[in-house]
XYZ file of C-alpha atoms in Angstrom:
673
model
C 27.596 5.649 2.583
C 30.508 7.546 4.153
C 28.084 9.744 6.094
C 26.052 6.883 7.513
C 28.800 4.345 8.208
C 30.844 7.132 9.773
C 28.179 7.472 12.428
C 28.940 3.940 13.618
C 32.639 4.660 14.009
C 32.284 8.074 15.644
C 33.154 7.903 19.322
C 30.197 9.098 21.341
C 29.762 8.972 25.108
C 27.337 6.332 26.338
C 24.444 7.885 28.336
C 24.674 7.174 32.043
C 21.502 5.071 31.990
C 23.162 2.775 29.406
C 26.491 2.244 31.215
C 25.333 -0.957 32.887
C 23.691 -2.188 29.692
C 26.566 -1.869 27.207
C 29.748 -3.819 27.727
C 31.957 -2.247 25.038
C 31.831 0.246 22.187
C 31.333 -2.780 19.908
C 33.330 -1.819 16.787
C 34.989 -4.997 15.457
C 37.340 -6.133 12.707
C 34.294 -7.044 10.599
C 33.020 -3.436 10.769
C 36.403 -2.176 9.584
C 36.394 -4.589 6.630
C 32.911 -3.497 5.515
C 33.844 0.182 5.927
C 36.991 -0.187 3.803
C 35.071 -1.919 0.989
C 32.306 0.696 1.138
C 34.922 3.375 0.441
C 35.571 1.717 -2.958
C 31.824 1.981 -3.827
C 31.889 -1.678 -4.945
C 28.466 -2.465 -3.506
C 28.069 -6.053 -4.884
C 31.419 -6.946 -3.292
C 30.314 -5.324 -0.050
C 27.092 -7.425 -0.010
C 29.101 -10.609 -0.679
C 31.517 -9.823 2.163
C 28.616 -9.081 4.527
C 27.094 -12.491 3.685
C 30.407 -14.214 4.437
C 30.932 -12.343 7.703
C 27.390 -13.164 8.812
C 27.884 -16.890 8.103
C 31.142 -16.771 10.053
C 29.295 -15.237 13.019
C 31.346 -12.019 12.949
C 28.411 -9.678 12.329
C 25.355 -9.393 14.552
C 21.867 -9.398 13.008
C 21.484 -5.650 13.725
C 24.706 -4.773 11.883
C 23.941 -7.191 9.040
C 20.558 -5.556 8.425
C 22.138 -2.101 8.666
C 24.947 -2.731 6.157
C 22.840 -4.770 3.720
C 20.009 -2.258 3.473
C 22.448 0.587 2.860
C 23.998 -1.407 0.013
C 20.683 -2.399 -1.582
C 19.332 1.151 -1.224
C 22.389 2.497 -3.046
C 21.688 0.005 -5.859
C 18.028 1.142 -6.022
C 16.727 -2.243 -4.831
C 14.209 -0.946 -2.306
C 12.044 -4.084 -2.374
C 15.047 -6.161 -1.249
C 15.770 -3.636 1.496
C 12.178 -3.932 2.695
C 12.660 -7.685 3.109
C 15.575 -7.079 5.477
C 13.897 -4.195 7.303
C 11.091 -6.577 8.265
C 13.687 -8.640 10.159
C 14.094 -5.762 12.616
C 10.984 -7.082 14.368
C 12.934 -10.310 15.128
C 15.503 -8.393 17.197
C 15.029 -8.159 20.945
C 16.478 -4.783 21.946
C 17.441 -6.272 25.320
C 19.938 -8.465 23.432
C 21.775 -5.465 21.916
C 24.825 -5.681 24.149
C 27.028 -2.999 22.535
C 26.539 0.589 21.559
C 27.471 -0.241 17.955
C 24.657 -2.815 17.750
C 22.200 -0.335 19.239
C 23.213 2.402 16.802
C 22.971 -0.040 13.858
C 19.453 -0.916 15.017
C 18.506 2.766 15.413
C 19.908 3.823 12.025
C 18.237 0.844 10.296
C 14.863 1.829 11.746
C 15.600 5.429 10.771
C 16.194 4.418 7.130
C 13.185 2.050 7.163
C 10.807 4.776 8.310
C 12.264 7.213 5.754
C 11.757 4.674 2.943
C 8.116 4.190 3.960
C 7.652 7.972 3.903
C 9.280 8.208 0.438
C 6.900 5.432 -0.726
C 3.990 7.566 0.569
C 3.113 4.906 3.177
C 2.640 7.654 5.743
C 0.388 5.768 8.160
C 2.820 2.834 8.131
C 5.790 5.173 8.666
C 4.106 6.672 11.733
C 3.263 3.266 13.134
C 6.808 1.911 12.698
C 8.330 5.053 14.222
C 6.107 4.735 17.298
C 6.864 1.004 17.616
C 10.626 1.564 17.401
C 10.409 4.384 19.944
C 8.431 2.150 22.325
C 10.977 -0.682 22.104
C 13.975 1.603 22.576
C 12.413 3.430 25.533
C 11.951 0.046 27.221
C 15.764 -0.244 27.470
C 16.347 3.390 28.428
C 17.025 4.882 24.965
C 14.861 8.012 25.012
C 16.021 10.000 21.974
C 14.723 8.081 18.945
C 11.474 9.954 18.204
C 13.069 13.331 19.001
C 16.132 12.756 16.813
C 16.011 15.416 14.114
C 15.791 12.888 11.244
C 12.950 10.835 12.736
C 11.031 13.872 14.013
C 11.237 15.366 10.505
C 9.916 12.136 8.930
C 7.052 11.924 11.440
C 6.175 15.564 10.772
C 6.354 15.048 7.000
C 4.018 12.033 7.256
C 1.518 14.070 9.255
C 1.802 16.951 6.749
C 1.027 14.764 3.726
C -1.890 13.264 5.685
C -3.123 16.877 6.140
C -2.577 16.984 9.923
C -0.856 20.368 9.782
C -0.680 21.094 13.519
C 0.786 17.686 14.338
C 3.327 18.168 11.545
C 4.374 21.575 12.916
C 4.768 20.097 16.420
C 7.172 17.387 15.221
C 9.047 19.797 12.932
C 9.793 21.884 16.039
C 11.086 18.730 17.729
C 13.321 18.189 14.704
C 14.626 21.752 14.979
C 15.435 21.215 18.655
C 17.273 18.020 17.731
C 19.331 19.953 15.165
C 20.225 22.588 17.757
C 21.286 19.931 20.260
C 23.435 18.134 17.695
C 25.179 21.291 16.493
C 25.748 22.318 20.093
C 27.551 19.059 20.943
C 29.092 18.179 17.557
C 30.468 20.755 15.128
C 32.049 18.586 12.425
C 31.232 19.385 8.754
C 29.345 16.077 8.576
C 27.057 17.159 11.431
C 26.402 20.523 9.758
C 25.614 18.828 6.432
C 23.202 16.303 7.976
C 21.361 18.992 9.946
C 21.036 21.255 6.887
C 19.687 18.286 4.897
C 16.966 17.732 7.521
C 15.938 21.395 7.461
C 15.810 21.317 3.658
C 13.505 18.281 3.740
C 11.056 20.230 5.925
C 11.201 23.265 3.628
C 10.530 21.165 0.518
C 7.666 19.331 2.239
C 5.958 22.670 2.894
C 6.663 23.833 -0.691
C 5.247 20.659 -2.226
C 2.092 20.983 -0.093
C 1.703 24.633 -1.208
C 2.320 26.102 2.262
C 4.870 28.630 1.097
C 4.797 30.980 4.095
C 5.641 28.085 6.430
C 8.590 27.102 4.183
C 10.434 30.435 4.460
C 11.756 30.088 8.060
C 13.240 26.669 7.317
C 15.208 28.068 4.371
C 16.496 30.856 6.620
C 17.689 28.260 9.148
C 19.633 26.554 6.347
C 21.266 29.864 5.471
C 22.432 30.153 9.082
C 23.889 26.629 9.100
C 25.616 27.330 5.772
C 27.184 30.521 7.119
C 28.588 28.671 10.142
C 29.888 25.827 7.951
C 31.582 28.328 5.626
C 33.685 29.640 8.505
C 34.585 26.189 9.862
C 38.371 25.690 10.044
C 37.965 22.230 8.475
C 35.261 23.168 6.002
C 34.439 20.379 3.545
C 34.222 21.687 -0.027
C 31.989 18.805 -1.171
C 29.532 19.329 1.684
C 29.536 23.105 1.075
C 28.740 22.607 -2.600
C 25.904 20.187 -1.807
C 24.463 22.547 0.799
C 24.568 25.526 -1.570
C 22.883 23.476 -4.304
C 20.023 22.291 -2.080
C 19.404 25.702 -0.505
C 19.487 27.532 -3.859
C 17.142 25.024 -5.469
C 14.598 25.289 -2.630
C 14.777 29.081 -2.881
C 14.123 28.870 -6.626
C 11.049 26.662 -6.144
C 9.680 28.901 -3.380
C 10.275 32.168 -5.250
C 8.612 30.805 -8.382
C 5.583 29.620 -6.375
C 5.269 33.111 -4.839
C 5.494 34.861 -8.217
C 8.960 36.331 -7.582
C 10.308 35.303 -10.963
C 13.515 37.359 -10.901
C 14.484 35.963 -7.492
C 13.624 32.464 -8.701
C 15.886 32.768 -11.755
C 18.750 34.124 -9.638
C 18.418 31.250 -7.159
C 18.267 28.714 -9.987
C 21.347 30.287 -11.543
C 23.145 29.888 -8.178
C 22.094 26.251 -8.177
C 23.464 25.661 -11.694
C 26.812 27.165 -10.650
C 27.447 24.287 -8.208
C 29.255 21.059 -9.012
C 26.295 19.168 -7.534
C 24.005 20.550 -10.247
C 26.395 19.295 -12.915
C 26.206 15.713 -11.673
C 23.701 13.317 -13.243
C 21.375 13.462 -10.248
C 21.558 17.261 -10.168
C 20.782 17.557 -13.893
C 17.714 15.328 -13.591
C 16.676 17.086 -10.358
C 16.710 20.502 -12.056
C 13.890 19.413 -14.377
C 11.266 20.047 -11.691
C 12.037 23.768 -11.851
C 12.408 23.786 -15.649
C 8.979 22.186 -16.093
C 7.369 24.623 -13.635
C 8.816 27.567 -15.595
C 7.751 26.089 -18.971
C 11.344 25.578 -20.186
C 10.346 22.308 -21.763
C 13.125 22.126 -24.346
C 15.815 22.390 -21.651
C 14.052 19.737 -19.583
C 13.756 17.438 -22.607
C 17.477 17.833 -23.272
C 18.291 16.979 -19.644
C 16.077 13.904 -19.856
C 18.301 12.570 -22.644
C 20.602 11.550 -19.769
C 17.824 9.771 -17.863
C 18.728 6.262 -19.037
C 22.302 6.768 -17.884
C 21.084 8.166 -14.560
C 18.709 5.235 -13.921
C 21.372 2.697 -14.845
C 24.053 4.284 -12.664
C 21.663 4.468 -9.711
C 20.408 0.906 -10.127
C 16.795 2.101 -10.330
C 14.201 -0.536 -11.182
C 11.267 -0.019 -13.569
C 8.674 0.059 -10.777
C 5.546 2.204 -10.547
C 7.287 4.703 -8.259
C 10.162 5.332 -10.692
C 7.874 5.375 -13.724
C 5.944 8.169 -12.017
C 9.056 10.017 -10.794
C 11.153 9.907 -13.951
C 9.697 8.348 -17.097
C 6.299 10.087 -17.185
C 7.887 13.535 -16.564
C 10.269 12.774 -19.449
C 7.261 12.000 -21.638
C 5.565 15.305 -20.702
C 8.782 17.270 -21.265
C 9.232 15.849 -24.779
C 5.561 16.296 -25.622
C 5.423 19.927 -24.449
C 8.742 20.649 -26.151
C 7.213 19.548 -29.454
C 9.372 16.422 -29.702
C 6.466 14.133 -30.476
C 8.585 11.273 -31.843
C 10.624 11.207 -28.650
C 7.438 11.453 -26.585
C 5.979 8.496 -28.478
C 9.101 6.415 -27.782
C 8.866 7.236 -24.088
C 5.156 6.346 -24.068
C 6.004 2.992 -25.642
C 8.635 2.468 -22.948
C 6.058 3.194 -20.235
C 3.717 0.614 -21.762
C 6.580 -1.893 -21.895
C 7.549 -1.324 -18.249
C 4.015 -1.164 -16.863
C 3.267 -4.890 -16.476
C 6.558 -5.732 -14.755
C 6.241 -2.619 -12.576
C 2.717 -3.610 -11.592
C 3.894 -7.074 -10.556
C 6.810 -5.589 -8.570
C 4.476 -3.148 -6.825
C 2.117 -5.987 -5.993
C 5.000 -7.875 -4.368
C 5.936 -4.800 -2.309
C 2.309 -4.316 -1.249
C 2.137 -7.971 -0.267
C 5.295 -7.550 1.839
C 3.808 -4.511 3.579
C 0.570 -6.426 4.173
C 2.588 -9.239 5.766
C 3.859 -6.824 8.424
C 0.382 -5.363 9.113
C -1.272 -8.730 9.731
C 0.043 -11.734 11.554
C 0.614 -13.606 8.316
C 2.789 -16.157 10.027
C -0.119 -16.865 12.341
C -2.417 -17.391 9.363
C 0.122 -19.669 7.713
C 0.357 -21.606 10.952
C -3.423 -22.028 10.976
C -3.363 -23.252 7.376
C -0.531 -25.671 8.231
C -2.587 -26.982 11.149
C -5.570 -27.440 8.832
C -3.399 -29.339 6.373
C -1.984 -31.471 9.186
C -5.524 -32.240 10.312
C -6.450 -33.165 6.740
C -3.406 -35.473 6.539
C -4.471 -37.024 9.824
C -7.948 -37.604 8.406
C -6.423 -39.155 5.298
C -4.340 -41.497 7.434
C -7.413 -42.565 9.394
C -9.321 -43.033 6.159
C -6.476 -45.129 4.774
C -6.431 -47.307 7.890
C -10.199 -47.723 7.691
C -9.946 -48.685 4.024
C -7.228 -51.211 4.770
C -9.272 -52.771 7.600
C -12.368 -52.936 5.422
C -10.331 -54.388 2.553
C -8.868 -57.167 4.720
C -12.322 -57.911 6.094
C -13.712 -57.937 2.593
C -11.108 -60.457 1.354
C -11.801 -62.752 4.301
C -15.569 -62.609 3.855
C -15.280 -62.860 0.064
C -13.407 -66.155 0.162
C -15.533 -67.573 2.977
C -19.134 -66.766 2.162
C -20.110 -63.133 1.364
C -19.313 -62.292 -2.270
C -21.969 -59.590 -2.200
C -19.867 -57.611 0.253
C -17.671 -56.578 -2.696
C -20.306 -54.208 -4.060
C -20.956 -52.691 -0.650
C -17.252 -52.169 -0.044
C -16.823 -50.624 -3.469
C -19.609 -48.161 -2.701
C -18.084 -47.415 0.703
C -14.711 -46.818 -0.932
C -16.271 -44.425 -3.456
C -17.932 -42.471 -0.654
C -14.648 -42.224 1.227
C -12.908 -40.885 -1.893
C -15.670 -38.316 -2.405
C -15.438 -37.302 1.246
C -11.687 -36.923 0.881
C -12.129 -34.764 -2.237
C -14.693 -32.619 -0.436
C -12.270 -32.191 2.462
C -9.522 -31.065 0.079
C -11.881 -28.668 -1.703
C -13.035 -27.324 1.656
C -9.422 -26.650 2.650
C -8.760 -24.894 -0.657
C -11.866 -22.709 -0.294
C -10.943 -21.818 3.293
C -7.485 -20.756 2.149
C -8.933 -18.634 -0.665
C -11.551 -17.208 1.704
C -8.829 -16.086 4.160
C -6.848 -14.497 1.327
C -9.887 -12.570 0.028
C -10.837 -11.420 3.530
C -7.249 -10.215 4.188
C -7.165 -8.350 0.861
C -10.501 -6.563 1.376
C -10.289 -5.819 5.109
C -6.717 -4.506 5.219
C -7.481 -0.898 4.196
C -10.200 -0.127 6.801
C -8.276 -2.056 9.470
C -5.118 -0.040 8.691
C -7.048 3.195 9.121
C -8.843 2.075 12.302
C -5.630 0.662 13.787
C -3.547 3.701 12.845
C -5.953 6.295 14.210
C -6.703 4.185 17.287
C -2.988 4.169 18.121
C -2.897 7.914 17.614
C -5.782 8.339 20.078
C -4.126 5.944 22.529
C -0.848 7.833 22.508
C -1.148 10.283 25.387
C 1.702 12.545 24.315
C 0.229 13.423 20.890
C -1.637 16.731 20.860
C -4.913 16.554 18.907
C -7.261 19.488 18.476
C -11.049 19.174 18.314
C -11.328 19.277 14.511
C -8.677 16.588 14.086
C -10.390 14.449 16.740
C -13.708 14.749 14.906
C -12.041 13.827 11.619
C -10.357 10.774 13.175
C -13.606 9.597 14.792
C -15.461 10.073 11.503
C -12.896 7.981 9.618
C -12.962 5.230 12.249
C -16.775 5.129 12.059
C -16.792 5.061 8.233
C -14.328 2.209 8.043
C -16.083 0.273 10.815
C -19.266 0.563 8.724
C -17.310 -0.665 5.703
C -16.194 -3.805 7.591
C -19.769 -4.346 8.845
C -21.017 -4.130 5.243
C -18.417 -6.722 4.218
C -19.505 -9.115 6.996
C -23.120 -8.665 5.884
C -22.112 -9.681 2.366
C -20.509 -12.870 3.593
C -23.625 -13.669 5.631
C -25.615 -13.275 2.419
C -23.159 -15.589 0.685
C -23.577 -18.217 3.413
C -27.344 -18.068 2.820
C -26.707 -18.584 -0.893
C -24.677 -21.722 -0.171
C -27.321 -23.031 2.224
C -29.905 -23.491 -0.597
C -32.661 -22.159 1.647
C -35.953 -21.618 -0.218
C -37.004 -18.002 -0.672
C -40.683 -17.391 -0.068
C -42.274 -15.083 -2.657
C -45.627 -13.974 -1.281
C -45.481 -10.165 -1.079
C -47.387 -8.004 -3.551
C -45.287 -4.921 -4.287
C -44.948 -2.202 -6.911
C -41.760 -2.342 -9.030
C -41.059 1.323 -8.273
C -41.175 0.612 -4.508
C -38.471 -2.044 -4.878
C -36.340 0.401 -6.890
C -36.755 3.306 -4.451
C -35.788 1.202 -1.429
C -32.708 -0.161 -3.242
C -31.726 3.392 -4.245
C -32.012 4.549 -0.652
C -29.995 1.637 0.772
C -27.263 1.900 -1.855
C -26.878 5.699 -1.262
C -26.333 6.156 -4.970
C -27.998 9.582 -4.817
C -25.202 10.711 -2.464
C -22.408 9.682 -4.852
C -20.846 13.060 -5.729
C -19.142 11.732 -8.843
C -22.329 10.278 -10.350
C -25.419 11.715 -12.075
C -28.167 9.161 -11.348
C -31.678 8.943 -12.814
C -34.676 6.653 -12.262
C -37.028 5.993 -15.204
C -40.295 4.060 -14.670
C -42.482 3.247 -17.664
C -46.205 3.968 -17.514
C -46.948 0.247 -17.714
C -44.630 -0.487 -14.778
C -46.380 2.219 -12.735
C -49.713 0.474 -13.224
C -48.616 -3.031 -12.274
C -47.640 -4.794 -9.082
C -46.162 -8.266 -8.770
C -45.670 -11.039 -6.236
C -42.121 -11.545 -4.991
C -39.893 -11.360 -1.905
C -39.316 -7.631 -1.506
C -36.319 -7.910 0.855
C -34.399 -10.208 -1.487
C -35.363 -8.251 -4.602
C -34.117 -5.031 -2.970
C -30.898 -6.764 -1.872
C -30.169 -8.011 -5.404
C -30.920 -4.621 -6.991
C -28.815 -2.925 -4.327
C -25.780 -5.031 -5.378
C -26.157 -3.853 -8.997
C -26.465 -0.193 -7.943
C -23.408 -0.599 -5.733
C -21.442 -1.808 -8.782
C -22.576 1.284 -10.729
C -21.210 3.502 -7.927
C -17.921 1.640 -7.581
C -16.947 1.250 -11.240
C -17.796 4.778 -12.385
C -15.179 6.355 -10.122
C -12.918 8.596 -12.218
C -9.299 7.979 -11.180
C -7.850 10.778 -13.329
C -7.768 14.478 -12.577
C -8.237 15.802 -16.131
C -11.973 15.197 -16.533
C -14.527 17.136 -14.532
C -17.605 15.644 -16.244
C -19.735 13.461 -14.000
C -20.356 9.827 -14.799
C -23.987 8.827 -15.444
C -26.146 5.938 -14.292
C -29.757 5.089 -15.166
C -32.176 2.631 -13.565
C -35.127 1.935 -15.869
C -38.159 -0.245 -15.037
C -40.495 -1.775 -17.613
C -42.936 -4.684 -18.132
C -42.107 -7.104 -20.962
C -43.556 -10.557 -21.689
C -44.973 -11.137 -18.202
C -41.730 -10.042 -16.553
C -40.674 -6.994 -14.544
C -37.435 -5.744 -16.087
C -34.957 -3.659 -14.048
C -32.111 -2.359 -16.269
C -29.130 -0.600 -14.673
C -26.695 1.056 -17.073
C -23.711 3.306 -16.405
C -20.865 5.079 -18.186
C -18.132 3.358 -16.153
C -15.216 1.153 -17.159
C -17.409 -1.531 -18.735
C -16.978 -5.322 -18.872
C -15.542 -7.328 -21.814
C -18.192 -9.488 -23.480
C -16.083 -12.626 -23.010
C -16.359 -12.102 -19.233
C -20.185 -11.921 -19.280
C -20.615 -15.176 -17.320
C -17.311 -15.301 -15.468
C -18.137 -12.158 -13.439
C -21.015 -13.993 -11.729
C -18.619 -16.554 -10.196
C -17.724 -16.022 -6.546
C -14.494 -14.114 -5.792
C -14.036 -13.057 -9.439
C -12.794 -9.467 -9.938
C -11.672 -8.231 -13.338
C -9.641 -5.503 -11.624
C -7.897 -7.131 -8.659
C -6.723 -3.720 -7.344
C -10.271 -2.368 -6.905
C -12.135 -2.513 -3.611
C -14.508 -5.433 -3.180
C -14.634 -9.177 -2.595
C -16.024 -10.395 -5.900
C -19.183 -11.925 -4.386
C -21.803 -9.197 -4.960
C -22.914 -10.385 -8.399
C -22.878 -14.018 -7.221
C -25.285 -13.171 -4.386
C -27.538 -11.030 -6.599
C -27.969 -13.603 -9.403
C -28.517 -16.534 -6.992
C -31.211 -14.675 -5.054
C -33.022 -13.608 -8.225
C -32.903 -17.082 -9.780
C -34.421 -18.580 -6.630
C -37.310 -16.162 -7.080
C -37.828 -17.338 -10.681
C -35.955 -14.533 -12.400
C -32.442 -13.922 -13.704
C -29.654 -11.332 -14.041
C -27.681 -10.965 -17.284
C -25.009 -8.641 -18.648
C -26.142 -6.828 -21.805
C -23.056 -7.251 -24.034
C -24.538 -5.034 -26.769
C -24.188 -1.976 -24.518
C -20.778 -0.325 -25.117
C -20.826 2.959 -23.160
C -20.064 1.206 -19.864
C -21.919 -1.694 -18.250
C -25.609 -2.624 -18.435
C -27.140 -5.288 -16.188
C -30.702 -6.559 -16.744
C -32.578 -8.081 -13.783
C -35.898 -9.801 -14.508
C -38.532 -11.092 -12.080
C -41.824 -12.849 -12.984
C -44.830 -10.516 -13.095
C -46.919 -13.137 -11.316
C -45.767 -15.913 -9.094
C -45.386 -18.948 -11.296
C -42.664 -21.001 -9.627
C -43.113 -24.754 -9.314
């Protein structure tokens, strides 16, 4: 907090191209109040004061976002910080009239992009960094993307996305930014921040197993440390933190390279620091202890985990379960402390549901920023307004008819009562259909947004990369980008085709069954269209009985292939192995037989299976038992409807327990009345 808020109060010269833009330095009494409270580390009080100052109009939106997100980040409430980071898009950079407001805006975007990178949202981090850079350049601020922090984050995002050359390019930009900062500012704070950036690059290379590339960045840290050690105003806390980070990175690198003696010496240097003796340092050291099989020491350190999580305000979300609680479980298990491991496993099970819900909320927030959700909500509001308008008209019509009815009833036409009653019933039914139509449209939009977001993210992200003229892309990377754009365009096309099929299902159009085909021909075409033979994770077999080989039947081949294709597609999708431990392939079998004047296609797999109580529910439109899997939940609806219109049926075989088994039957001869 001291490091970041200090940047706002540091007097820095305004660039010449900003002199006409900024009126004053912009540090106010409100900034001083927030800074003084932050020194006490009473974050809840700081948040309360920020709220009061904002209501009083003493803090700009840029500063409010900046201070609030720092406070919530320190309390481990990243989801709340995300909510405020999204408000950065509401700020017009042309309205930032002081340097302090501009710096608050810049540092907020800096922290936002870093959080996205830490959450492994690398494509989103790149997109936000480019957007912030574009906005700031429009007002003459040209140093955002080349600032050492942001350049390091951009490079790290590229590295974890396996764009090594692009990562190296931005890491060099980060290094140049460090050199420029240390040339102009030589305070201990500047030295500490620059060393921290270099350490982040070194650890990124270590964690991606590029050990040779990590070595120069550790050497640069050694140089910064040596200069800081001779500084006349050297800061003992900063020096201790720098030594701890450098020693720990050296230990990880030496161990990865097989230099065990050097690794132990570096780790010993790390343990000698005060930083290593703090809660965060003790928990941090477990990465090295686990790598070197010192499980008992790691398990002992993890006894302090609850205290560490509580002091840091960490929530039980999926990220923190993966970062802290699961490693604690492995440490206890490998250390032979099975009772402790069992307690941790129970804790993971207890936290999982709430963590899943919290992660879903965060994903929904991120999705809101990718799509114009407000635009969609506006469309829905307009639809509702139109529906209300229709209701009002209907009400007026009913009232007019009712008055007319009363007049006619008492004069001469008693029979008009029945007609009016029927008219009223029809109006009510029409109103109900209108409401149901609105509900289905809303659900349809939600399902489309959920399914399309991943390929659109990829297409949008890579398209922006290609459109950015100053990004260097080699031929191999260009080919990879084009391939991914093409694959995801095909995925969207496939989705649109599914919804066209669904519209045909709703239309109740008759399906003509007049083609004489062999059952094996239907199966082979469905296999080819589903590409199940190209599924690397799946061992697929086709089994045709001798009786099926000798028969042909009358049906609609296109629709039969389409229905069978949907079932094969399910076998591909739900046999994906999401763990890394098993190397055994999943299996799928399509068998064809003739039974009781029916052609029977049975598709069974060794996937995740379907509970027997869901045997009918899965055939309803938009139903997905696993809402986090890809898909729209309409494939089985389309398949069963098509088959039933051809006189057959599709059922789930609930007696099969090794995965899922669907049975599709079609009449051997055309016998549909």
